[in-house]
Short mmCIF file of C-alpha atoms and ligand atoms in Angstrom, two decimals:
data_model
loop_
_atom_site.label_atom_id
_atom_site.label_comp_id
_atom_site.label_asym_id
_atom_site.label_seq_id
_atom_site.Cartn_x
_atom_site.Cartn_y
_atom_site.Cartn_z
CA THR W 1 0.00 0.00 0.00
CA LYS W 2 0.93 3.63 -0.32
CA LYS W 3 1.37 4.02 3.43
CA ASN W 4 3.78 1.10 3.65
CA LEU W 5 5.75 2.50 0.79
CA ILE W 6 6.26 5.79 2.58
CA ILE W 7 7.30 4.10 5.80
CA ASN W 8 9.83 1.96 3.93
CA VAL W 9 11.50 4.94 2.32
CA LYS W 10 13.52 5.89 5.36
CA PHE W 11 16.96 7.13 4.49
CA LYS W 12 20.00 5.29 5.70
CA ASN W 13 22.94 7.37 6.84
CA SER W 14 26.41 6.28 5.85
CA ILE W 15 29.76 7.71 6.85
CA ILE W 16 32.71 7.06 4.56
CA THR W 17 36.20 7.96 5.71
CA GLY W 18 38.39 8.35 2.67
CA GLY W 19 35.25 8.87 0.61
CA ALA W 20 37.03 11.11 -1.90
CA GLY W 21 39.52 8.41 -2.86
CA PHE W 22 39.40 5.72 -5.52
CA VAL W 23 37.39 3.03 -3.68
CA GLY W 24 35.61 5.54 -1.42
CA SER W 25 34.15 7.61 -4.23
CA ASN W 26 32.96 4.51 -6.08
CA LEU W 27 31.25 3.45 -2.84
CA VAL W 28 29.65 6.90 -2.46
CA ASP W 29 28.17 6.55 -5.97
CA ARG W 30 26.64 3.18 -5.16
CA LEU W 31 25.26 4.17 -1.75
CA VAL W 32 23.65 7.30 -3.17
CA SER W 33 22.11 5.20 -5.95
CA ILE W 34 20.40 2.99 -3.36
CA GLY W 35 19.12 5.99 -1.42
CA HIS W 36 21.67 6.54 1.34
CA LYS W 37 22.58 9.96 2.69
CA VAL W 38 26.36 10.04 2.81
CA ILE W 39 28.88 11.98 4.86
CA VAL W 40 32.42 11.89 3.48
CA LEU W 41 35.34 12.53 5.83
CA ASP W 42 38.55 13.04 3.90
CA ASN W 43 41.77 15.01 4.37
CA PHE W 44 42.25 15.29 0.59
CA VAL W 45 45.85 14.14 0.69
CA SER W 46 45.18 11.50 -1.96
CA GLY W 47 41.43 11.99 -2.29
CA LYS W 48 40.13 14.42 -4.90
CA LYS W 49 37.18 16.85 -4.92
CA SER W 50 36.60 15.97 -8.57
CA ASN W 51 35.82 12.34 -7.61
CA LEU W 52 32.65 13.61 -5.92
CA SER W 53 31.81 16.74 -7.89
CA HIS W 54 28.85 15.06 -9.63
CA HIS W 55 26.94 14.71 -6.33
CA SER W 56 24.52 17.21 -4.83
CA LYS W 57 24.98 18.56 -1.30
CA LYS W 58 21.60 17.06 -0.47
CA ASN W 59 22.95 13.52 -0.83
CA VAL W 60 26.65 13.86 -0.07
CA LYS W 61 28.11 16.08 2.61
CA ILE W 62 31.86 16.51 2.22
CA ILE W 63 33.96 17.35 5.26
CA LYS W 64 37.67 18.07 5.01
CA ILE W 65 39.12 16.56 8.14
CA ASP W 66 42.04 14.47 9.28
CA ILE W 67 40.48 11.56 11.16
CA SER W 68 43.70 10.90 13.06
CA ASP W 69 43.68 14.10 15.08
CA LYS W 70 40.05 15.07 15.55
CA ASN W 71 37.19 13.84 17.69
CA LEU W 72 34.62 12.37 15.28
CA ASP W 73 31.62 12.06 17.63
CA LYS W 74 29.54 14.78 16.03
CA TYR W 75 29.73 13.25 12.55
CA PHE W 76 28.72 9.78 13.73
CA LYS W 77 25.58 10.74 15.64
CA LYS W 78 23.03 9.55 13.08
CA ALA W 79 25.17 6.89 11.42
CA ASP W 80 23.69 3.58 10.35
CA TYR W 81 26.82 2.40 8.53
CA ILE W 82 30.44 3.41 8.86
CA PHE W 83 32.88 2.55 6.09
CA HIS W 84 36.43 3.20 7.21
CA LEU W 85 38.59 3.46 4.11
CA ALA W 86 40.84 6.42 4.95
CA ALA W 87 44.51 5.42 4.99
CA LEU W 88 47.91 6.04 3.54
CA ALA W 89 48.20 3.27 1.01
CA GLN W 90 51.61 2.89 -0.56
CA ILE W 91 54.23 0.36 0.44
CA ILE W 92 57.61 1.85 -0.49
CA PRO W 93 56.86 5.33 0.94
CA SER W 94 55.85 3.66 4.23
CA PHE W 95 59.50 2.67 4.82
CA LYS W 96 60.51 6.33 4.64
CA ASP W 97 57.90 7.64 7.04
CA PRO W 98 56.54 4.91 9.32
CA ASN W 99 55.39 7.45 11.93
CA LYS W 100 53.09 9.11 9.44
CA TYR W 101 51.67 5.71 8.45
CA PHE W 102 51.18 4.77 12.09
CA LYS W 103 49.35 8.02 12.84
CA ASN W 104 47.06 7.85 9.81
CA ASN W 105 46.33 4.15 9.74
CA VAL W 106 46.45 3.10 13.40
CA ILE W 107 45.52 6.22 15.40
CA GLY W 108 43.03 7.12 12.65
CA THR W 109 41.32 3.73 13.01
CA LEU W 110 41.30 4.02 16.80
CA ASN W 111 39.57 7.40 16.54
CA VAL W 112 36.93 5.94 14.24
CA LEU W 113 36.33 3.04 16.64
CA LYS W 114 36.13 5.23 19.73
CA SER W 115 33.43 7.42 18.20
CA ALA W 116 31.60 4.54 16.50
CA LYS W 117 31.36 2.68 19.81
CA LYS W 118 29.22 5.47 21.27
CA VAL W 119 26.43 5.13 18.69
CA LYS W 120 24.13 2.30 17.74
CA ILE W 121 25.37 1.52 14.26
CA LYS W 122 24.18 -1.30 12.04
CA LYS W 123 27.63 -2.10 10.71
CA LEU W 124 31.20 -0.86 10.55
CA ILE W 125 33.36 -1.98 7.66
CA TYR W 126 37.12 -1.70 7.67
CA ALA W 127 39.31 -1.79 4.58
CA ALA W 128 42.16 -4.12 5.49
CA SER W 129 44.93 -5.32 3.21
CA SER W 130 46.04 -8.63 1.75
CA SER W 131 49.58 -7.36 2.36
CA CYS W 132 49.22 -8.94 5.83
CA TYR W 133 50.11 -12.30 4.22
CA GLY W 134 53.55 -11.03 3.17
CA ALA W 135 55.05 -13.54 0.75
CA PRO W 136 52.54 -16.37 1.24
CA LYS W 137 53.45 -20.03 0.96
CA LYS W 138 49.94 -21.30 0.34
CA PHE W 139 47.92 -20.44 -2.76
CA PRO W 140 45.18 -19.43 -2.90
CA THR W 141 45.72 -17.80 0.50
CA SER W 142 42.94 -18.09 3.06
CA GLU W 143 42.05 -15.92 6.05
CA LYS W 144 43.56 -18.54 8.36
CA ASP W 145 46.97 -18.56 6.71
CA LYS W 146 50.04 -17.03 8.25
CA ILE W 147 50.34 -13.32 8.93
CA ASP W 148 53.73 -11.94 7.87
CA LEU W 149 54.14 -8.18 8.10
CA LYS W 150 56.90 -7.14 5.75
CA HIS W 151 56.64 -3.36 5.80
CA PRO W 152 55.19 -0.49 7.84
CA TYR W 153 52.17 -0.23 5.55
CA ALA W 154 51.20 -3.88 6.10
CA ALA W 155 51.86 -3.57 9.83
CA THR W 156 49.69 -0.46 10.27
CA LYS W 157 46.78 -1.89 8.27
CA PHE W 158 46.97 -5.13 10.22
CA ILE W 159 47.06 -3.38 13.62
CA GLY W 160 44.02 -1.42 12.44
CA GLU W 161 42.26 -4.70 11.70
CA GLU W 162 43.20 -6.12 15.09
CA LEU W 163 41.68 -3.05 16.76
CA VAL W 164 38.52 -3.39 14.69
CA MET W 165 38.11 -7.06 15.65
CA ARG W 166 38.91 -6.46 19.32
CA TYR W 167 36.35 -3.69 19.54
CA ALA W 168 33.89 -6.06 17.89
CA SER W 169 34.35 -8.77 20.50
CA LYS W 170 34.87 -6.61 23.56
CA PHE W 171 32.10 -4.09 22.90
CA LYS W 172 29.82 -6.24 20.72
CA MET W 173 30.28 -3.95 17.77
CA PRO W 174 28.98 -5.17 14.36
CA ASN W 175 32.36 -4.91 12.67
CA ILE W 176 33.62 -6.47 9.45
CA SER W 177 37.11 -6.42 7.97
CA PHE W 178 37.68 -6.91 4.26
CA ARG W 179 41.22 -7.77 3.21
CA PHE W 180 41.49 -6.12 -0.20
CA PHE W 181 43.56 -7.75 -2.90
CA ASN W 182 44.50 -5.63 -5.95
CA VAL W 183 41.54 -3.38 -6.64
CA TYR W 184 41.26 -1.56 -9.97
CA GLY W 185 38.67 0.43 -11.89
CA PRO W 186 37.66 4.00 -12.70
CA ARG W 187 39.45 6.72 -10.65
CA LEU W 188 42.36 4.47 -9.71
CA ASN W 189 45.18 6.81 -8.66
CA VAL W 190 47.97 7.45 -11.10
CA SER W 191 50.43 9.29 -8.96
CA GLY W 192 53.64 7.92 -10.39
CA GLN W 193 56.37 5.47 -9.53
CA TYR W 194 54.60 3.57 -6.76
CA SER W 195 51.03 3.67 -7.95
CA ALA W 196 49.04 0.59 -8.84
CA VAL W 197 49.98 -1.25 -11.99
CA ILE W 198 46.66 -0.91 -13.81
CA GLY W 199 46.55 2.85 -13.12
CA ASN W 200 50.06 3.20 -14.52
CA PHE W 201 49.30 1.08 -17.60
CA LEU W 202 46.14 3.08 -18.25
CA SER W 203 47.89 6.44 -18.19
CA GLN W 204 50.83 5.04 -20.18
CA THR W 205 48.42 3.75 -22.83
CA LYS W 206 46.66 7.11 -23.04
CA THR W 207 49.95 9.03 -23.36
CA ARG W 208 51.38 6.45 -25.80
CA LYS W 209 54.26 5.51 -23.55
CA PRO W 210 55.62 1.98 -23.06
CA LEU W 211 54.11 -0.07 -20.23
CA THR W 212 56.47 -0.21 -17.24
CA VAL W 213 56.72 -3.88 -16.29
CA VAL W 214 58.50 -4.52 -12.99
CA GLY W 215 61.03 -7.37 -13.02
CA ASP W 216 60.28 -10.12 -15.52
CA GLY W 217 56.53 -9.50 -15.38
CA LYS W 218 55.88 -13.11 -14.43
CA GLN W 219 54.73 -12.18 -10.94
CA THR W 220 51.00 -12.62 -10.35
CA ARG W 221 48.32 -10.69 -8.51
CA ASP W 222 44.63 -11.09 -7.78
CA PHE W 223 42.88 -8.20 -9.51
CA ILE W 224 39.35 -7.33 -8.45
CA HIS W 225 37.22 -4.74 -10.21
CA VAL W 226 35.95 -1.99 -7.90
CA ASP W 227 32.31 -2.68 -8.95
CA ASP W 228 32.66 -6.27 -7.70
CA LEU W 229 34.30 -5.01 -4.53
CA ILE W 230 31.43 -2.57 -3.91
CA ASN W 231 28.93 -5.39 -4.47
CA ALA W 232 30.57 -7.16 -1.53
CA PHE W 233 30.11 -4.06 0.65
CA ILE W 234 26.42 -3.96 -0.23
CA GLN W 235 25.97 -7.69 0.36
CA VAL W 236 27.70 -7.53 3.73
CA ILE W 237 25.53 -4.70 5.06
CA LYS W 238 22.47 -6.69 4.03
CA SER W 239 23.79 -9.83 5.74
CA LYS W 240 23.74 -10.78 9.40
CA SER W 241 27.49 -11.33 9.41
CA VAL W 242 29.40 -9.48 12.15
CA ASN W 243 32.84 -9.73 13.78
CA LYS W 244 34.32 -11.42 10.70
CA ILE W 245 37.34 -11.06 8.45
CA TYR W 246 36.98 -11.78 4.72
CA ASN W 247 39.43 -11.91 1.85
CA LEU W 248 38.12 -9.72 -0.94
CA GLY W 249 39.62 -10.62 -4.30
CA SER W 250 38.65 -12.30 -7.53
CA GLY W 251 40.16 -15.65 -6.58
CA LYS W 252 42.06 -15.62 -9.88
CA ARG W 253 45.73 -14.99 -10.51
CA THR W 254 46.96 -12.90 -13.42
CA SER W 255 50.55 -12.12 -14.34
CA ILE W 256 51.72 -8.58 -15.05
CA ASN W 257 52.72 -9.74 -18.56
CA THR W 258 49.12 -10.86 -19.12
CA ILE W 259 47.86 -7.46 -17.95
CA ALA W 260 50.31 -5.78 -20.36
CA LYS W 261 49.03 -8.02 -23.16
CA ILE W 262 45.41 -7.04 -22.51
CA PHE W 263 46.42 -3.36 -22.70
CA GLY W 264 48.51 -4.01 -25.81
CA GLY W 265 51.47 -1.87 -26.76
CA LYS W 266 55.16 -1.95 -25.98
CA LYS W 267 56.69 -3.05 -22.71
CA LYS W 268 59.59 -1.52 -20.84
CA PHE W 269 61.12 -3.61 -18.08
CA ILE W 270 62.07 -1.75 -14.88
CA PRO W 271 63.88 -2.92 -11.70
CA ILE W 272 62.09 -5.11 -9.16
CA ARG W 273 60.61 -3.52 -6.05
CA PRO W 274 62.33 -4.65 -2.85
CA GLY W 275 60.37 -7.06 -0.67
CA GLU W 276 57.31 -7.50 -2.83
CA PRO W 277 55.75 -10.96 -3.09
CA LYS W 278 56.12 -12.95 -6.29
CA ASN W 279 52.54 -14.21 -6.20
CA SER W 280 49.29 -13.31 -4.52
CA VAL W 281 45.84 -14.82 -4.92
CA ALA W 282 42.85 -14.90 -2.58
CA ASN W 283 40.97 -17.91 -1.39
CA ILE W 284 37.43 -16.48 -1.47
CA LYS W 285 35.44 -19.50 -0.24
CA LYS W 286 34.53 -17.83 3.04
CA ILE W 287 33.03 -14.64 1.64
CA LYS W 288 31.23 -16.53 -1.15
CA LYS W 289 29.59 -18.84 1.33
CA GLU W 290 28.79 -16.44 4.14
CA ILE W 291 27.54 -13.30 2.41
CA ASN W 292 26.34 -14.75 -0.87
CA TRP W 293 28.69 -12.76 -3.08
CA LYS W 294 30.81 -13.61 -6.07
CA PRO W 295 32.96 -11.58 -8.46
CA LYS W 296 31.43 -11.09 -11.91
CA ILE W 297 33.85 -8.97 -13.94
CA SER W 298 36.77 -10.74 -15.61
CA ILE W 299 40.09 -8.94 -15.87
CA GLU W 300 39.71 -8.73 -19.66
CA GLN W 301 36.25 -7.16 -19.38
CA GLY W 302 37.40 -4.83 -16.62
CA ILE W 303 40.39 -3.49 -18.53
CA LYS W 304 38.44 -3.17 -21.81
CA LYS W 305 35.83 -1.15 -19.91
CA LEU W 306 38.54 1.14 -18.53
CA LEU W 307 40.07 1.64 -21.97
CA SER W 308 36.73 2.50 -23.54
CA ASN W 309 36.06 5.38 -21.11
N1 LIG N 1 53.98 -3.25 -11.30
C1 LIG N 1 54.43 -3.16 -12.61
N2 LIG N 1 54.43 -1.95 -13.22
C2 LIG N 1 53.99 -0.81 -12.63
C3 LIG N 1 53.50 -0.90 -11.29
C4 LIG N 1 53.51 -2.14 -10.67
O1 LIG N 1 54.86 -4.16 -13.21
O2 LIG N 1 54.01 0.25 -13.25
C5 LIG N 1 53.96 -4.56 -10.64
C6 LIG N 1 54.48 -4.55 -9.21
O3 LIG N 1 55.87 -4.71 -9.16
C7 LIG N 1 53.73 -5.73 -8.61
C8 LIG N 1 52.40 -5.73 -9.35
O4 LIG N 1 52.62 -4.97 -10.54
O5 LIG N 1 54.40 -6.93 -8.86
C9 LIG N 1 51.30 -5.08 -8.56
O6 LIG N 1 51.76 -3.86 -8.08
P1 LIG N 1 50.81 -2.78 -7.45
O7 LIG N 1 51.66 -1.63 -7.00
O8 LIG N 1 49.71 -2.49 -8.38
O9 LIG N 1 50.17 -3.52 -6.20
P2 LIG N 1 50.87 -4.35 -4.98
O10 LIG N 1 50.49 -5.77 -5.22
O11 LIG N 1 52.33 -4.11 -5.04
O12 LIG N 1 50.24 -3.77 -3.78
#
């Protein structure tokens, strides 16, 4: 009936830290499309205003703030869902400035948890990293496999996850941690030397430069399209699952040479990056089973889609 319809159209309020970044802004788009009111908290260090410029103030409130040195209580008051994606995200730079990584990624997460704990949220989702597995011995790697923290970035993201899970058990918070594998898609950062391979290849293709392949290019990664990743976020907030850690990848391994081949064009081999794993691929049995999600976009489709934009 009409009355029921009106009652059902109650807005959900979502907070997204890091909402102006690559994954964050794609999540904002999806949440707005399903009727959420969104508050973005972002310090705009790597996030960009232009990633959100297509939204109206009515649906998306943008607040420039550093979550690691501010009390966040006032922003969380009406929150139904909190998506904590804000972080410094590059490996090599984390060796140079571990303090900065610790402040952003650990203290930042603690601030989010402290304020989230005071309100009755439906779910809090943390963006963790598959870098916690270091150079894994088992493939595909499951959530139960060994943790091996090889650099400050991995360490800070893992401590963040530990905090999220401890708050979940100690204070009965409805927290979820997703361990991201290699996410790609529209708005992927292309900030140079240390940015993600698909972002680099995309800008190199557009500027007709050779594709910079690290090492022999035979190393493999698990590439997941951001639309598939966002589907998992939507599925998990609909599910009853709480206090859980899930790998979030495609479950498929692809070599860098294969990625270069899909892009086409010339290759240029550049020196290997110290300490990076040779191979990485997610075991995604747990997430498939427990939240009824599966990846749908193949790497070929995903890259073709990027190239056609
Ligand atoms: N890589 C590459 N060319 C680039 C950037 C990265 O061959 O321009 C390689 C990199 O050495 C690694 C893989 O691609 O083996 C994935 O790197 P990325 O930085 O995208 O993610 P990571 O898995 O290191 O977090």
